[in-house]
Short mmCIF file of C-alpha atoms in Angstrom, two decimals:
data_model
loop_
_atom_site.label_atom_id
_atom_site.label_comp_id
_atom_site.label_asym_id
_atom_site.label_seq_id
_atom_site.Cartn_x
_atom_site.Cartn_y
_atom_site.Cartn_z
CA UNK A 17 98.98 50.89 106.02
CA UNK A 18 95.59 52.52 105.51
CA UNK A 19 97.29 55.89 105.48
CA UNK A 20 99.79 54.71 102.89
CA UNK A 21 96.90 53.57 100.68
CA UNK A 22 95.09 56.92 100.78
CA UNK A 23 96.47 58.02 97.40
CA UNK A 24 95.77 54.67 95.76
CA UNK A 25 92.21 54.65 97.07
CA UNK A 26 91.37 58.18 96.00
CA UNK A 27 91.32 57.28 92.30
CA UNK A 28 88.07 56.40 90.59
CA UNK A 29 88.17 52.97 88.95
CA UNK A 30 88.44 54.61 85.52
CA UNK A 31 91.54 56.55 86.67
CA UNK A 32 93.36 53.54 88.11
CA UNK A 33 96.15 52.07 86.00
CA UNK A 34 96.50 48.91 88.08
CA UNK A 35 93.57 46.94 86.55
CA UNK A 36 95.07 47.47 83.08
CA UNK A 37 98.55 46.52 84.25
CA UNK A 38 97.11 43.40 85.88
CA UNK A 39 95.48 42.43 82.58
CA UNK A 40 98.76 43.08 80.72
CA UNK A 41 100.53 40.76 83.19
CA UNK A 42 97.98 38.06 82.38
CA UNK A 43 98.27 38.66 78.64
CA UNK A 44 102.09 38.55 78.80
CA UNK A 45 101.98 35.46 81.05
CA UNK A 46 104.38 37.04 83.53
CA UNK A 47 105.09 33.79 85.37
CA UNK A 48 106.41 32.19 82.17
CA UNK A 49 108.40 35.00 80.56
CA UNK A 50 111.20 34.06 78.17
CA UNK A 51 114.67 33.84 79.71
CA UNK A 52 115.90 36.96 77.87
CA UNK A 53 113.08 38.99 79.48
CA UNK A 54 114.69 38.53 82.90
CA UNK A 55 117.84 40.43 81.93
CA UNK A 56 118.02 44.01 83.12
CA UNK A 57 118.68 45.31 79.59
CA UNK A 58 118.63 44.06 76.04
CA UNK A 59 119.60 45.82 72.86
CA UNK A 60 119.38 45.33 69.13
CA UNK A 61 123.00 44.13 69.26
CA UNK A 62 122.09 41.09 71.37
CA UNK A 63 122.15 37.67 69.77
CA UNK A 64 118.53 37.02 70.71
CA UNK A 65 117.22 40.39 69.44
CA UNK A 66 115.09 38.70 66.72
CA UNK A 67 113.35 36.72 69.48
CA UNK A 68 112.73 39.95 71.42
CA UNK A 69 111.18 41.59 68.35
CA UNK A 70 109.03 38.52 67.66
CA UNK A 71 107.81 38.55 71.27
CA UNK A 72 106.97 42.27 71.11
CA UNK A 73 105.08 41.73 67.85
CA UNK A 74 103.17 38.74 69.22
CA UNK A 75 102.22 40.71 72.35
CA UNK A 76 101.54 44.08 70.73
CA UNK A 77 98.07 44.27 72.30
CA UNK A 78 99.49 43.77 75.80
CA UNK A 79 102.18 46.41 75.20
CA UNK A 80 99.43 48.76 73.97
CA UNK A 81 97.54 48.05 77.21
CA UNK A 82 100.65 49.07 79.19
CA UNK A 83 100.79 52.33 77.22
CA UNK A 84 97.09 52.92 77.93
CA UNK A 85 97.58 52.22 81.66
CA UNK A 86 100.53 54.61 81.84
CA UNK A 87 98.27 57.44 80.67
CA UNK A 88 95.97 57.08 83.67
CA UNK A 89 96.43 59.55 86.54
CA UNK A 90 97.20 57.02 89.27
CA UNK A 91 98.47 53.50 89.87
CA UNK A 92 95.66 52.62 92.26
CA UNK A 93 97.38 49.53 93.68
CA UNK A 94 96.42 48.88 97.30
CA UNK A 95 99.40 47.85 99.41
CA UNK A 96 98.96 44.95 101.80
CA UNK A 97 101.16 43.26 104.39
CA UNK A 98 100.15 39.67 103.67
CA UNK A 99 99.46 37.69 100.55
CA UNK A 100 96.05 36.64 101.91
CA UNK A 101 94.95 40.25 102.26
CA UNK A 102 95.50 41.05 98.56
CA UNK A 103 92.43 41.22 96.37
CA UNK A 104 91.64 37.74 94.93
CA UNK A 105 92.46 38.81 91.37
CA UNK A 106 95.85 40.12 92.53
CA UNK A 107 96.58 36.91 94.45
CA UNK A 108 95.95 34.99 91.24
CA UNK A 109 98.33 37.16 89.21
CA UNK A 110 101.11 37.16 91.79
CA UNK A 111 100.76 33.49 92.72
CA UNK A 112 101.74 32.27 89.29
CA UNK A 113 98.22 31.26 88.36
CA UNK A 114 97.71 34.08 85.88
CA UNK A 115 94.08 33.53 84.93
CA UNK A 116 91.55 35.96 83.49
CA UNK A 117 89.71 38.06 86.12
CA UNK A 118 86.43 36.33 85.29
CA UNK A 119 87.93 33.06 86.56
CA UNK A 120 89.46 34.37 89.80
CA UNK A 121 88.67 32.68 93.02
CA UNK A 122 86.05 34.56 94.95
CA UNK A 123 87.48 34.11 98.42
CA UNK A 124 87.42 37.39 100.33
CA UNK A 125 90.41 39.24 101.64
CA UNK A 126 91.54 37.86 104.96
CA UNK A 127 92.94 39.89 107.83
CA UNK A 128 93.93 37.25 110.33
CA UNK A 129 96.45 38.79 112.69
CA UNK A 130 97.77 42.17 113.62
CA UNK A 131 101.09 41.13 112.04
CA UNK A 132 99.30 40.95 108.67
CA UNK A 133 98.74 44.69 108.92
CA UNK A 134 102.15 45.82 110.13
CA UNK A 135 103.80 48.41 107.98
CA UNK A 136 107.19 46.70 108.09
CA UNK A 137 105.76 43.70 106.23
CA UNK A 138 104.24 45.67 103.38
CA UNK A 139 104.29 43.78 100.08
CA UNK A 140 105.32 45.54 96.87
CA UNK A 141 104.67 42.89 94.21
CA UNK A 142 103.58 45.43 91.61
CA UNK A 143 106.99 47.15 91.56
CA UNK A 144 108.72 44.17 89.93
CA UNK A 145 105.97 44.09 87.30
CA UNK A 146 106.54 47.78 86.56
CA UNK A 147 110.24 47.06 86.17
CA UNK A 148 109.44 44.36 83.60
CA UNK A 149 107.07 46.69 81.75
CA UNK A 150 109.85 49.28 81.61
CA UNK A 151 112.20 46.73 80.04
CA UNK A 152 109.59 45.79 77.42
CA UNK A 153 108.89 49.43 76.60
CA UNK A 154 112.61 50.13 76.33
CA UNK A 155 113.03 47.26 73.88
CA UNK A 156 109.99 48.47 71.94
CA UNK A 157 111.53 51.94 71.67
CA UNK A 158 114.61 50.38 70.10
CA UNK A 159 112.51 48.25 67.76
CA UNK A 160 110.46 51.28 66.72
CA UNK A 161 113.58 53.39 66.15
CA UNK A 162 115.12 50.70 63.93
CA UNK A 163 111.89 50.54 61.94
CA UNK A 164 111.69 54.37 61.76
CA UNK A 165 108.37 54.27 63.64
CA UNK A 166 108.60 57.58 65.49
CA UNK A 167 105.04 57.57 66.79
CA UNK A 168 105.47 54.21 68.55
CA UNK A 169 108.85 55.22 69.96
CA UNK A 170 107.33 58.44 71.35
CA UNK A 171 104.32 56.57 72.76
CA UNK A 172 106.72 54.20 74.53
CA UNK A 173 108.79 57.08 75.96
CA UNK A 174 105.62 58.75 77.26
CA UNK A 175 104.50 55.41 78.73
CA UNK A 176 107.82 55.06 80.57
CA UNK A 177 107.36 58.53 82.03
CA UNK A 178 103.77 57.76 83.06
CA UNK A 179 104.78 54.47 84.62
CA UNK A 180 107.56 56.25 86.50
CA UNK A 181 105.14 58.86 87.85
CA UNK A 182 102.68 56.18 88.96
CA UNK A 183 105.40 54.25 90.81
CA UNK A 184 105.90 57.25 93.08
CA UNK A 185 102.32 57.12 94.36
CA UNK A 186 103.18 55.27 97.58
CA UNK A 187 104.58 57.49 100.37
CA UNK A 188 107.64 57.34 102.65
CA UNK A 189 109.77 54.28 103.39
CA UNK A 190 108.91 52.31 100.27
CA UNK A 191 109.87 55.32 98.21
CA UNK A 192 113.49 54.26 97.89
CA UNK A 193 112.63 51.13 95.87
CA UNK A 194 109.96 52.94 93.86
CA UNK A 195 112.34 55.81 93.14
CA UNK A 196 114.95 53.32 91.95
CA UNK A 197 112.44 51.77 89.54
CA UNK A 198 111.15 55.21 88.49
CA UNK A 199 114.69 56.44 87.92
CA UNK A 200 115.50 53.35 85.89
CA UNK A 201 112.34 53.85 83.80
CA UNK A 202 113.33 57.44 83.05
CA UNK A 203 116.93 56.46 82.24
CA UNK A 204 115.85 53.95 79.60
CA UNK A 205 115.12 56.63 77.05
#
């Protein structure tokens, strides 16, 4: 597991996208997303498109944070094999208690058993978040195109490409899921 995390750990804090993505998850309240946000695709032809546009407008700052994160050189997310061994701020985001980092519980990472460090049990909670970000960016591209906002549409396309590149940071066996998400991100534009 330590070897798998070598790429993630090589990035300076200012080059890591993960802290920005984590904040975007908090800002978007990922544990309470609207029902339409769980669909794999949505288009301007959908009945609830006005709701999608309203959501994107209300969360424009969080979407901008995703674009900013996608410009960073690396994801910087440390893989772990147990929920307890995640950083406290990540446990809070992935547990459904999406609270600001300043309010995170300060309990340290816990490595209880050898099983908590086995490669076969590696958690990939960030991949589902990246998939959701790709869906939001895809919808924002459509919204921007309808509104003839070429600069936002291009920024979203570039963000999808950056997000895709970052998802490929983790080596070997987890690559198949990350490649699927990366491929889906690239296919959205």
